[in-house]
Short mmCIF file of C-alpha atoms and ligand atoms in Angstrom, two decimals:
data_model
loop_
_atom_site.label_atom_id
_atom_site.label_comp_id
_atom_site.label_asym_id
_atom_site.label_seq_id
_atom_site.Cartn_x
_atom_site.Cartn_y
_atom_site.Cartn_z
CA MET P 1 -142.81 38.80 15.90
CA SER P 2 -142.40 36.22 14.70
CA GLY P 3 -142.21 32.18 16.74
CA LEU P 4 -139.43 31.59 14.73
CA GLN P 5 -137.78 35.11 15.99
CA ARG P 6 -138.21 34.32 19.16
CA GLU P 7 -137.10 30.31 19.74
CA SER P 8 -134.27 31.25 18.25
CA ARG P 9 -133.34 33.44 21.52
CA PHE P 10 -135.49 32.63 24.22
CA GLU P 11 -138.47 29.19 24.65
CA ARG P 12 -141.50 30.01 26.27
CA GLY P 13 -140.79 28.71 29.80
CA ASP P 14 -137.35 30.44 29.87
CA ASP P 15 -139.10 32.62 32.42
CA VAL P 16 -138.45 35.76 31.70
CA VAL P 17 -140.39 38.60 34.40
CA VAL P 18 -140.28 42.50 33.23
CA MET P 19 -140.94 44.73 35.87
CA LYS P 20 -141.85 48.00 35.32
CA PHE P 21 -141.56 51.00 38.33
CA GLY P 22 -143.60 54.19 37.93
CA GLY P 23 -143.08 57.63 38.45
CA THR P 24 -143.60 57.60 42.20
CA SER P 25 -141.71 53.98 42.86
CA VAL P 26 -138.08 55.39 41.98
CA GLU P 27 -139.23 59.21 43.17
CA ASP P 28 -137.27 59.20 46.47
CA ALA P 29 -133.96 57.10 48.33
CA ALA P 30 -136.44 55.00 50.06
CA ALA P 31 -139.16 53.84 46.67
CA ILE P 32 -135.37 52.92 44.90
CA ARG P 33 -134.89 50.93 47.90
CA ARG P 34 -137.93 49.36 47.67
CA LEU P 35 -137.94 48.67 43.69
CA ILE P 36 -134.21 47.06 44.81
CA SER P 37 -135.50 44.48 46.61
CA ILE P 38 -138.94 44.27 44.92
CA VAL P 39 -135.98 43.36 41.85
CA LYS P 40 -134.14 41.13 44.30
CA SER P 41 -137.29 39.16 45.22
CA ARG P 42 -137.81 37.99 41.18
CA LEU P 43 -133.90 37.29 40.35
CA SER P 44 -134.50 33.17 41.07
CA SER P 45 -136.68 34.33 37.34
CA GLN P 46 -134.43 36.01 34.44
CA ALA P 47 -135.42 39.70 35.52
CA MET P 48 -135.06 42.52 33.74
CA VAL P 49 -136.22 46.29 34.63
CA VAL P 50 -138.71 49.05 33.03
CA VAL P 51 -138.49 52.43 35.13
CA SER P 52 -139.86 55.59 33.95
CA ALA P 53 -138.68 59.19 34.99
CA LEU P 54 -138.80 60.76 38.86
CA ALA P 55 -142.38 61.53 39.77
CA GLY P 56 -142.85 64.91 38.42
CA VAL P 57 -139.73 65.23 36.64
CA THR P 58 -141.24 64.30 32.53
CA ASN P 59 -143.88 67.50 33.86
CA GLN P 60 -140.98 69.38 35.38
CA LEU P 61 -139.17 68.96 31.70
CA LEU P 62 -142.00 70.10 29.13
CA GLU P 63 -142.26 72.96 31.89
CA ALA P 64 -138.79 74.02 31.33
CA GLY P 65 -138.70 73.31 27.70
CA GLN P 66 -141.92 76.05 27.37
CA ALA P 67 -139.82 79.10 29.72
CA ALA P 68 -137.11 78.23 27.23
CA ALA P 69 -139.09 78.52 23.96
CA ALA P 70 -141.22 81.80 25.72
CA GLY P 71 -137.93 83.27 26.35
CA HIS P 72 -137.43 82.62 29.84
CA LEU P 73 -134.42 80.56 30.10
CA GLY P 74 -133.35 81.46 32.99
CA SER P 75 -136.30 79.96 34.92
CA ALA P 76 -135.78 76.88 32.19
CA LEU P 77 -132.76 75.75 33.50
CA ALA P 78 -133.50 76.88 37.55
CA THR P 79 -136.23 74.53 36.44
CA VAL P 80 -133.67 72.14 35.46
CA ARG P 81 -130.96 72.10 37.90
CA ASN P 82 -133.99 71.20 40.55
CA ILE P 83 -133.62 67.75 38.54
CA TYR P 84 -130.16 67.46 38.24
CA VAL P 85 -129.26 68.53 41.47
CA ARG P 86 -132.85 65.80 42.89
CA HIS P 87 -130.48 63.43 41.54
CA GLU P 88 -127.79 64.04 41.72
CA GLN P 89 -128.87 64.03 45.85
CA LEU P 90 -130.06 60.38 44.99
CA ALA P 91 -126.49 59.70 43.21
CA ASP P 92 -124.70 60.85 46.76
CA GLU P 93 -127.64 58.45 48.72
CA LEU P 94 -127.43 55.75 47.21
CA VAL P 95 -124.18 54.85 45.66
CA ASP P 96 -120.12 54.73 46.39
CA GLY P 97 -117.34 54.65 45.53
CA ALA P 98 -115.52 54.21 42.07
CA PRO P 99 -119.21 53.66 40.60
CA HIS P 100 -120.62 57.04 42.70
CA VAL P 101 -117.92 58.94 40.16
CA ALA P 102 -119.01 56.71 37.21
CA LEU P 103 -122.59 58.59 37.83
CA ASP P 104 -121.61 61.95 38.48
CA ARG P 105 -120.39 61.68 35.11
CA GLU P 106 -123.66 60.66 33.74
CA LEU P 107 -125.48 62.63 35.30
CA ARG P 108 -123.18 65.61 33.85
CA SER P 109 -122.96 64.87 30.96
CA GLU P 110 -126.91 63.94 30.92
CA PHE P 111 -127.17 67.89 32.03
CA GLN P 112 -124.83 69.03 29.44
CA GLU P 113 -126.57 67.91 27.33
CA LEU P 114 -130.38 69.63 28.63
CA GLU P 115 -129.17 72.64 29.02
CA SER P 116 -127.67 72.81 25.93
CA LEU P 117 -130.72 72.52 23.73
CA LEU P 118 -132.55 74.37 25.74
CA HIS P 119 -130.21 77.22 25.11
CA GLY P 120 -131.08 75.81 21.33
CA LEU P 121 -135.37 76.43 21.90
CA GLU P 122 -134.35 80.35 23.34
CA GLU P 123 -132.70 80.47 20.18
CA SER P 124 -135.48 78.71 17.89
CA ARG P 125 -138.01 79.96 20.84
CA GLN P 126 -140.00 76.83 19.67
CA LEU P 127 -141.72 73.55 21.58
CA ASP P 128 -142.26 71.68 18.71
CA LEU P 129 -143.60 67.41 19.27
CA ARG P 130 -140.29 66.85 17.56
CA ALA P 131 -137.84 68.93 19.94
CA GLN P 132 -140.14 67.84 22.52
CA ASP P 133 -139.44 63.99 22.32
CA ARG P 134 -136.37 65.25 22.61
CA LEU P 135 -136.14 66.76 25.77
CA LEU P 136 -139.06 64.53 27.49
CA GLY P 137 -136.58 61.94 27.15
CA PHE P 138 -134.17 63.08 29.20
CA GLY P 139 -135.87 61.98 31.95
CA GLU P 140 -135.88 58.45 31.79
CA ARG P 141 -132.08 58.47 30.46
CA LEU P 142 -131.58 60.00 34.04
CA SER P 143 -133.84 58.22 35.85
CA SER P 144 -132.42 54.53 34.12
CA LYS P 145 -128.66 55.00 35.06
CA LEU P 146 -129.66 55.86 38.35
CA VAL P 147 -131.48 53.10 39.23
CA THR P 148 -128.60 50.71 36.80
CA ALA P 149 -126.45 52.67 39.69
CA THR P 150 -128.10 51.98 42.98
CA LEU P 151 -129.03 48.02 41.86
CA CYS P 152 -125.31 47.50 40.66
CA GLU P 153 -124.20 49.12 44.50
CA ALA P 154 -126.55 46.42 46.24
CA GLN P 155 -124.77 43.55 44.73
CA VAL P 156 -127.82 43.05 41.77
CA ARG P 157 -125.75 42.53 38.14
CA ALA P 158 -127.67 45.06 36.68
CA THR P 159 -126.63 46.83 32.41
CA HIS P 160 -128.06 49.90 31.35
CA VAL P 161 -129.51 49.15 27.93
CA ASP P 162 -130.91 52.50 25.61
CA ALA P 163 -134.04 51.61 25.07
CA GLN P 164 -133.82 54.56 22.27
CA ASN P 165 -131.43 52.09 20.45
CA CYS P 166 -133.40 49.70 21.02
CA ILE P 167 -137.48 50.69 20.22
CA VAL P 168 -138.20 52.05 17.41
CA THR P 169 -141.03 54.00 16.45
CA ASP P 170 -142.92 55.72 12.72
CA ALA P 171 -141.99 59.34 13.66
CA ARG P 172 -145.81 60.35 15.69
CA HIS P 173 -143.45 62.62 17.49
CA GLY P 174 -145.30 62.31 21.10
CA GLN P 175 -147.25 58.98 20.79
CA ALA P 176 -145.73 57.18 18.51
CA SER P 177 -145.63 53.26 17.55
CA PRO P 178 -143.55 51.07 17.47
CA VAL P 179 -141.96 49.06 14.75
CA TRP P 180 -142.26 46.08 15.09
CA GLU P 181 -140.57 43.67 13.04
CA ALA P 182 -137.49 46.02 14.34
CA THR P 183 -138.17 46.86 17.70
CA ASN P 184 -138.43 43.42 18.82
CA GLN P 185 -134.58 41.81 16.58
CA ARG P 186 -133.18 44.94 18.43
CA LEU P 187 -134.82 44.17 21.44
CA GLN P 188 -133.39 40.45 21.54
CA ASP P 189 -130.55 41.42 20.38
CA ALA P 190 -129.12 43.72 23.10
CA LEU P 191 -130.89 42.07 26.17
CA SER P 192 -130.91 38.14 25.35
CA PRO P 193 -127.17 38.52 26.51
CA LEU P 194 -127.56 40.04 29.12
CA LEU P 195 -130.83 37.82 30.81
CA GLU P 196 -128.96 34.75 29.59
CA SER P 197 -125.70 35.74 31.24
CA GLY P 198 -127.65 36.32 34.99
CA ASN P 199 -127.32 40.68 33.91
CA VAL P 200 -130.69 42.68 34.66
CA PRO P 201 -130.88 44.59 32.38
CA VAL P 202 -132.15 47.60 32.62
CA VAL P 203 -134.31 50.48 30.16
CA GLY P 204 -135.93 53.51 30.52
CA GLY P 205 -139.64 53.42 29.82
CA PHE P 206 -140.93 55.86 27.13
CA ILE P 207 -138.53 56.63 24.56
CA SER P 208 -137.66 55.29 22.01
CA SER P 209 -136.15 56.10 18.76
CA THR P 210 -137.13 56.18 15.36
CA CYS P 211 -135.13 54.15 12.62
CA ASP P 212 -132.66 56.94 11.54
CA GLY P 213 -132.94 57.31 15.11
CA VAL P 214 -134.00 60.71 16.37
CA PRO P 215 -136.02 60.47 19.40
CA THR P 216 -139.48 59.36 19.88
CA THR P 217 -141.66 59.51 22.72
CA LEU P 218 -145.03 56.59 22.82
CA GLY P 219 -147.62 58.90 24.31
CA ARG P 220 -147.78 60.73 28.60
CA GLY P 221 -147.16 57.13 30.43
CA GLY P 222 -145.84 55.53 28.33
CA SER P 223 -143.51 53.05 29.86
CA ASP P 224 -146.06 50.50 30.63
CA PHE P 225 -146.22 49.94 26.55
CA SER P 226 -142.69 50.14 26.74
CA ALA P 227 -143.01 47.20 29.35
CA THR P 228 -145.29 44.80 27.59
CA ILE P 229 -143.49 45.52 24.14
CA VAL P 230 -140.07 44.22 26.42
CA GLY P 231 -142.20 41.37 27.80
CA ALA P 232 -143.61 39.95 24.00
CA ALA P 233 -140.66 40.82 22.28
CA LEU P 234 -138.47 38.37 25.12
CA GLY P 235 -141.85 35.77 24.81
CA ALA P 236 -142.17 37.07 28.82
CA SER P 237 -143.81 34.69 31.00
CA SER P 238 -145.50 37.90 33.15
CA VAL P 239 -145.28 41.55 33.01
CA GLU P 240 -144.65 43.33 36.45
CA ILE P 241 -146.66 46.57 36.68
CA TRP P 242 -145.12 48.64 40.25
CA THR P 243 -147.54 51.57 40.39
CA ASP P 244 -148.78 54.03 43.66
CA VAL P 245 -151.88 52.16 44.17
CA ASP P 246 -152.85 48.00 44.53
CA GLY P 247 -153.98 46.75 41.59
CA ILE P 248 -156.82 48.45 39.02
CA MET P 249 -159.45 49.52 41.18
CA THR P 250 -163.25 49.26 40.66
CA ALA P 251 -162.71 53.00 39.68
CA ASP P 252 -159.97 56.06 39.89
CA PRO P 253 -159.23 55.69 44.26
CA LYS P 254 -158.49 59.06 44.10
CA VAL P 255 -162.37 60.08 42.74
CA CYS P 256 -163.65 57.20 45.07
CA PRO P 257 -162.00 56.22 47.92
CA GLU P 258 -164.48 53.31 48.46
CA ALA P 259 -163.22 52.16 45.55
CA GLN P 260 -161.91 48.35 45.90
CA VAL P 261 -158.97 46.00 43.89
CA ILE P 262 -159.72 43.67 41.30
CA ARG P 263 -158.52 40.55 41.52
CA GLN P 264 -158.64 39.11 37.79
CA MET P 265 -159.86 41.07 34.68
CA SER P 266 -159.78 40.01 31.21
CA PHE P 267 -156.77 41.63 28.15
CA ASP P 268 -159.91 42.66 25.89
CA GLU P 269 -161.15 44.03 29.74
CA ALA P 270 -158.63 46.07 31.35
CA ALA P 271 -157.96 47.53 27.74
CA GLU P 272 -160.85 49.27 27.78
CA LEU P 273 -160.07 50.98 30.83
CA ALA P 274 -157.25 52.24 29.79
CA HIS P 275 -158.35 53.33 26.58
CA PHE P 276 -161.38 55.24 28.25
CA GLY P 277 -158.89 57.27 30.62
CA ALA P 278 -158.06 55.26 33.31
CA LYS P 279 -154.73 56.17 34.01
CA VAL P 280 -153.47 52.75 36.09
CA LEU P 281 -152.54 51.97 32.22
CA HIS P 282 -150.98 53.49 29.69
CA PRO P 283 -153.70 52.44 26.51
CA ALA P 284 -151.53 50.87 24.69
CA THR P 285 -149.98 48.32 27.33
CA LEU P 286 -152.36 45.65 26.91
CA ALA P 287 -151.76 44.50 22.93
CA PRO P 288 -148.66 43.40 22.70
CA ALA P 289 -149.09 41.10 26.32
CA MET P 290 -152.18 39.96 24.84
CA ARG P 291 -150.69 39.11 21.19
CA GLU P 292 -148.26 36.90 22.71
CA ASN P 293 -150.75 35.91 26.01
CA ILE P 294 -148.52 37.46 28.61
CA PRO P 295 -150.12 37.65 31.68
CA VAL P 296 -149.70 40.85 33.31
CA TYR P 297 -149.96 42.15 36.93
CA VAL P 298 -151.06 45.40 38.41
CA LEU P 299 -148.96 45.86 41.61
CA ASN P 300 -148.39 48.47 44.36
CA SER P 301 -144.68 48.84 45.54
CA ARG P 302 -144.80 50.20 48.42
CA ARG P 303 -147.14 46.91 49.42
CA PRO P 304 -144.90 44.50 47.95
CA GLU P 305 -146.94 41.50 48.99
CA GLY P 306 -150.10 42.92 48.36
CA GLU P 307 -152.13 40.67 45.21
CA GLY P 308 -152.70 43.40 43.17
CA THR P 309 -154.97 42.48 39.46
CA GLU P 310 -154.00 39.38 37.32
CA ILE P 311 -155.02 40.22 33.46
CA VAL P 312 -154.98 37.20 32.24
CA ALA P 313 -157.07 36.41 28.10
CA ARG P 314 -159.92 34.87 30.30
CA THR P 315 -161.38 36.20 33.36
CA ARG P 316 -163.76 33.76 36.13
CA THR P 317 -165.11 36.80 36.67
CA SER P 318 -169.42 36.65 36.92
CA ASN P 319 -169.83 39.93 38.08
CA ALA P 320 -171.17 42.63 34.59
CA VAL P 321 -169.36 45.26 35.82
CA SER P 322 -166.07 45.92 36.75
CA ALA P 323 -165.49 49.40 36.75
CA ILE P 324 -166.38 53.15 36.25
CA THR P 325 -164.05 54.69 34.49
CA ALA P 326 -163.67 58.32 32.80
CA LYS P 327 -161.77 60.45 30.51
CA ARG P 328 -161.69 64.46 31.34
CA LYS P 329 -160.16 67.20 28.64
CA VAL P 330 -161.96 65.46 26.08
CA ALA P 331 -164.23 67.21 22.59
CA ALA P 332 -167.33 66.78 21.31
CA VAL P 333 -167.24 67.81 17.01
CA GLU P 334 -170.63 67.94 15.47
CA ILE P 335 -170.16 67.23 11.37
CA GLN P 336 -173.58 68.49 9.74
CA SER P 337 -173.47 68.18 6.10
CA PRO P 338 -176.31 69.59 4.10
CA GLN P 339 -176.62 67.15 1.83
CA GLY P 340 -176.82 64.04 4.56
CA VAL P 341 -173.95 61.88 5.97
CA ASP P 342 -172.93 59.58 3.35
CA ALA P 343 -169.88 57.63 2.01
CA GLU P 344 -168.66 60.21 0.51
CA VAL P 345 -168.37 62.86 2.93
CA LEU P 346 -167.80 59.96 6.06
CA SER P 347 -164.46 59.46 3.80
CA ALA P 348 -163.52 62.83 3.43
CA VAL P 349 -164.30 62.84 7.01
CA HIS P 350 -161.60 60.31 7.76
CA ALA P 351 -159.58 61.54 5.57
CA ALA P 352 -159.78 64.73 7.26
CA PHE P 353 -158.95 63.79 10.60
CA ASP P 354 -156.29 61.77 9.71
CA GLN P 355 -154.32 63.68 7.94
CA HIS P 356 -154.50 66.39 10.92
CA ALA P 357 -153.25 63.80 12.99
CA CYS P 358 -155.75 63.43 14.98
CA PRO P 359 -157.34 60.95 17.04
CA VAL P 360 -160.99 59.98 16.70
CA ASP P 361 -162.37 58.32 19.87
CA ILE P 362 -166.33 57.75 19.37
CA MET P 363 -168.65 58.41 17.39
CA ALA P 364 -172.12 58.39 16.47
CA ALA P 365 -173.93 59.34 13.01
CA SER P 366 -177.34 59.79 11.83
CA LEU P 367 -179.02 61.14 8.73
CA GLY P 368 -177.70 64.46 8.81
CA ARG P 369 -175.19 64.70 11.15
CA VAL P 370 -171.84 62.32 12.89
CA TRP P 371 -170.22 63.43 16.54
CA LEU P 372 -166.79 63.06 17.05
CA LEU P 373 -164.87 62.93 20.14
CA VAL P 374 -161.20 64.14 19.88
CA GLY P 375 -159.27 64.69 23.25
CA SER P 376 -158.06 68.07 21.57
CA THR P 377 -159.10 71.19 20.03
CA ALA P 378 -156.29 72.14 18.70
CA PRO P 379 -156.16 69.62 14.53
CA LEU P 380 -159.92 71.09 14.70
CA PRO P 381 -159.13 75.16 12.73
CA GLY P 382 -157.51 72.90 10.21
CA ILE P 383 -160.12 69.99 9.79
CA ALA P 384 -162.70 72.39 8.94
CA ASN P 385 -161.34 74.48 6.53
CA ASP P 386 -160.66 70.91 4.62
CA LEU P 387 -164.35 70.17 4.78
CA GLN P 388 -165.07 74.22 3.80
CA GLY P 389 -168.13 72.75 1.18
CA VAL P 390 -168.53 69.40 2.76
CA ALA P 391 -169.96 69.50 6.10
CA GLU P 392 -169.46 72.41 9.36
CA VAL P 393 -167.43 71.40 11.73
CA ARG P 394 -168.18 72.72 15.47
CA TRP P 395 -167.08 71.79 19.15
CA GLU P 396 -167.34 71.89 22.05
CA ASN P 397 -164.81 70.85 24.76
CA HIS P 398 -164.69 70.38 28.20
CA LYS P 399 -165.93 67.60 27.94
CA ALA P 400 -165.79 64.32 30.09
CA LEU P 401 -166.52 60.79 28.23
CA VAL P 402 -167.66 58.52 31.65
CA CYS P 403 -167.17 54.75 30.89
CA ILE P 404 -169.01 51.30 32.39
CA VAL P 405 -166.50 48.28 32.00
CA GLY P 406 -167.88 44.73 31.74
CA GLU P 407 -166.86 41.06 30.87
CA ASN P 408 -170.44 40.04 31.39
CA ILE P 409 -172.10 43.93 30.88
CA ARG P 410 -173.61 42.22 27.01
CA ARG P 411 -175.12 38.84 28.99
CA GLN P 412 -177.09 41.92 31.04
CA PRO P 413 -178.81 43.53 29.37
CA ASP P 414 -180.50 45.68 33.25
CA VAL P 415 -177.84 47.70 33.39
CA ALA P 416 -177.10 50.19 30.18
CA SER P 417 -182.21 51.10 32.68
CA ARG P 418 -178.83 50.65 35.80
CA VAL P 419 -176.34 53.51 34.69
CA PHE P 420 -179.49 55.57 32.94
CA ALA P 421 -181.20 55.56 36.34
CA ALA P 422 -178.07 56.89 38.76
CA VAL P 423 -177.79 59.54 36.08
CA SER P 424 -181.13 60.39 34.49
CA ASP P 425 -181.69 63.82 36.27
CA MET P 426 -178.09 64.97 34.55
CA ALA P 427 -177.32 66.56 30.95
CA VAL P 428 -175.97 63.15 29.56
CA ARG P 429 -175.58 63.16 25.52
CA VAL P 430 -173.71 60.36 23.04
CA VAL P 431 -174.62 57.46 24.63
CA CYS P 432 -172.54 54.52 23.16
CA GLN P 433 -173.54 51.07 24.23
CA GLY P 434 -173.08 47.92 21.79
CA ALA P 435 -170.02 49.97 19.04
CA SER P 436 -167.87 46.62 22.57
CA ASP P 437 -169.33 43.97 24.13
CA ARG P 438 -167.76 45.02 27.21
CA THR P 439 -168.84 49.09 27.72
CA ILE P 440 -171.28 52.14 28.11
CA SER P 441 -169.84 54.97 27.80
CA PHE P 442 -171.96 58.53 27.98
CA LEU P 443 -170.51 62.34 27.45
CA VAL P 444 -170.96 64.41 30.53
CA GLU P 445 -169.77 68.35 31.33
CA GLU P 446 -166.77 68.04 32.91
CA SER P 447 -167.86 69.78 35.61
CA LYS P 448 -169.44 66.11 36.71
CA VAL P 449 -167.40 63.67 35.93
CA ASP P 450 -166.90 62.93 39.26
CA GLU P 451 -169.82 62.94 40.02
CA SER P 452 -171.27 61.33 37.71
CA VAL P 453 -168.33 58.06 37.80
CA ARG P 454 -169.05 57.72 42.23
CA ARG P 455 -173.14 57.78 42.01
CA LEU P 456 -172.45 55.27 39.16
CA HIS P 457 -170.17 53.09 42.17
CA GLY P 458 -172.49 53.43 44.03
CA MET P 459 -175.15 51.88 41.97
CA PHE P 460 -172.94 48.50 40.86
CA PHE P 461 -170.47 48.70 43.46
CA PRO P 462 -173.35 49.24 46.66
CA GLN P 463 -170.95 48.46 49.33
CA ALA P 464 -169.55 51.86 49.10
CA GLU P 465 -170.83 54.52 50.34
CA PRO P 466 -174.14 55.93 49.66
CA VAL P 467 -175.16 57.85 46.48
CA ARG P 468 -175.36 61.57 47.42
CA ASP P 469 -176.37 64.74 46.25
CA TRP P 470 -178.17 63.34 42.84
CA GLY P 471 -178.11 67.38 41.68
CA GLY P 472 -181.20 67.98 39.34
CA ILE P 473 -180.64 68.72 35.81
CA SER P 474 -182.29 68.08 33.14
CA SER P 475 -181.59 64.87 30.79
CA ALA P 476 -180.47 64.29 27.61
CA PHE P 477 -179.42 61.42 25.75
CA CYS P 478 -179.87 59.30 22.29
CA GLN P 479 -178.11 55.43 21.61
CA ALA P 480 -175.57 54.84 19.67
CA GLY P 481 -175.84 55.69 15.71
CA CYS P 482 -178.08 58.12 16.94
CA ALA P 483 -176.63 61.79 16.98
CA ASP P 484 -178.39 64.22 19.66
CA SER P 485 -181.71 65.84 19.01
CA SER P 486 -182.88 66.47 21.92
CA SER P 487 -179.50 68.62 23.67
CA SER P 488 -178.63 71.95 23.54
CA PRO P 489 -176.46 72.66 20.41
CA PRO P 490 -172.23 73.17 20.32
CA GLN P 491 -171.22 76.96 21.00
CA GLY P 492 -168.11 76.38 19.54
CA HIS P 493 -167.75 76.44 15.70
CA GLY P 494 -165.28 77.10 13.77
CA GLY P 495 -161.77 78.28 16.39
CA ALA P 496 -164.25 79.79 18.57
CA THR P 497 -163.65 76.93 21.40
P1 ADP D 1 -146.53 55.17 37.47
O1 ADP D 1 -146.98 56.34 37.64
O2 ADP D 1 -147.01 54.29 38.07
O3 ADP D 1 -147.76 55.00 36.35
P2 ADP D 1 -150.41 56.55 37.14
O4 ADP D 1 -150.07 57.83 37.58
O5 ADP D 1 -149.42 56.93 36.10
O6 ADP D 1 -148.58 55.59 38.50
O7 ADP D 1 -151.17 55.62 37.52
C1 ADP D 1 -151.73 55.41 39.01
C2 ADP D 1 -152.76 56.28 38.97
O8 ADP D 1 -154.12 55.43 38.45
C3 ADP D 1 -153.15 55.81 40.54
O9 ADP D 1 -152.48 56.52 41.61
C4 ADP D 1 -155.38 57.05 40.39
O10 ADP D 1 -155.11 57.92 40.70
C5 ADP D 1 -154.55 56.46 38.85
N1 ADP D 1 -156.04 55.06 37.86
C6 ADP D 1 -157.14 55.64 37.83
N2 ADP D 1 -157.83 54.85 37.55
C7 ADP D 1 -157.23 53.90 38.00
C8 ADP D 1 -158.58 52.92 38.28
N3 ADP D 1 -158.63 52.16 37.84
N4 ADP D 1 -157.26 51.73 39.98
C9 ADP D 1 -156.23 52.35 40.04
N5 ADP D 1 -155.37 53.40 40.04
C10 ADP D 1 -156.61 54.19 39.19
N1 LIG D 2 -142.62 59.73 31.90
C1 LIG D 2 -142.59 59.95 31.86
C2 LIG D 2 -144.66 60.27 31.73
O1 LIG D 2 -144.28 61.02 32.79
C3 LIG D 2 -143.69 58.30 31.14
C4 LIG D 2 -144.16 57.03 32.64
O2 LIG D 2 -144.12 57.60 33.28
O3 LIG D 2 -144.63 56.22 31.59
O4 LIG D 2 -145.61 60.59 30.74
MG1 MG D 3 -148.12 55.63 34.57
#
């Protein structure tokens, strides 16, 4: 967005606060009441709300779509009926009178559309990513309408704004990227008059559409990204991500109950953490905030008085390591070329992955081979086919990438040796240090990921529980830029895994 466009709408300092509430922060009537009081506490600013689907709804919609496409229409309709009843019950509990009648009408019409979509899926026996985006979008369409009506009932002047009319993306269904200029313009056009007149706009997160109006989504967990997209378009003074934990923590508290809240992080650090699997933020969330230098706060909607985590351009911390994270369900792809991996082979590999829209996470190369990590093995048979005659492609799945993140890792060389000491008896492969100044990452078997994270947490945050169960597995790892030569070879070949 150009500064000029923003000037025409908002000056910095207009104090726009974007508040995003995740699924658990709208999961039931009590959660929605907490949301209302949080929104009310921000009304001295120009406040706006981005809301996720009610907890569990996106997964249920996906199940319903899969069931319908498999011919089980009855079970698909029953799942959707449960979603309908849940929303209706909340509407009954939270909204009265004429607004209730209007909301009821809206929910009904959304559900009719949803049911006819499921009938269509049963007929076509196919749930492609385009249909899936349309289907999953219903979760946020419903929750945003429910939350708008509830805020109005609580005397907040809230107005529903359809995100599918405002956030414009490319057509990469399932993981679309914003078309920034159109998105910024549409968001400013739709939201600024409302904010200026003291309204609280409410938009569904996660959902968007192409410039032709075909529904898309920003990828699972994408409501966080919606919040910063909106914040950047409005030149917001802050973006608040309201969730179910006290902030960003030194590890996922579900894996390490002793994890502690990180008070402040840099954009770069938090972006690395999100990229390497910390579910608390969608990986793309921080880019728009970073671009516009908008502080992002991660806060607990169940404990709104907590300080949470502040994410800003620069931090004061002197800790070498801020957090340990892990990305699960990755596959390690080995690409070997008899002629050696030269620029020509690399460019063919790049083209093949691009052609199959297969994002690559990490790469290590040596003379004869390249290692890539990917999140899904589905496109790999096609890629292997495209590369026939150029390179041999093999892969192994059920891997996880463990990552140590810290702003000061680059200044403290002993971090790497401490990491390897903590996991020295585990089968660790494709170690990557130096590609980013702020991370050290390595690959482990998925079954070992929690243990690795806990050991590293115990090592770098020693006030936590003592390190347990050091196992007894042989180590085999390689440094960045050097493909593993000592560990067991990948077992998968072609479409075998
Ligand atoms: P929401 O529905 O609010 O978007 P998510 O479930 O997407 O919430 O993200 C919050 C969850 O992220 C937490 O419950 C926690 O288990 C998980 N998580 C993973 N890594 C971290 C971390 N480093 N700090 C905090 N939470 C984390
Ligand atoms: N409801 C979507 C999901 O479950 C988006 C989000 O919650 O951020 O992935
Ligand atoms: Mg989330």
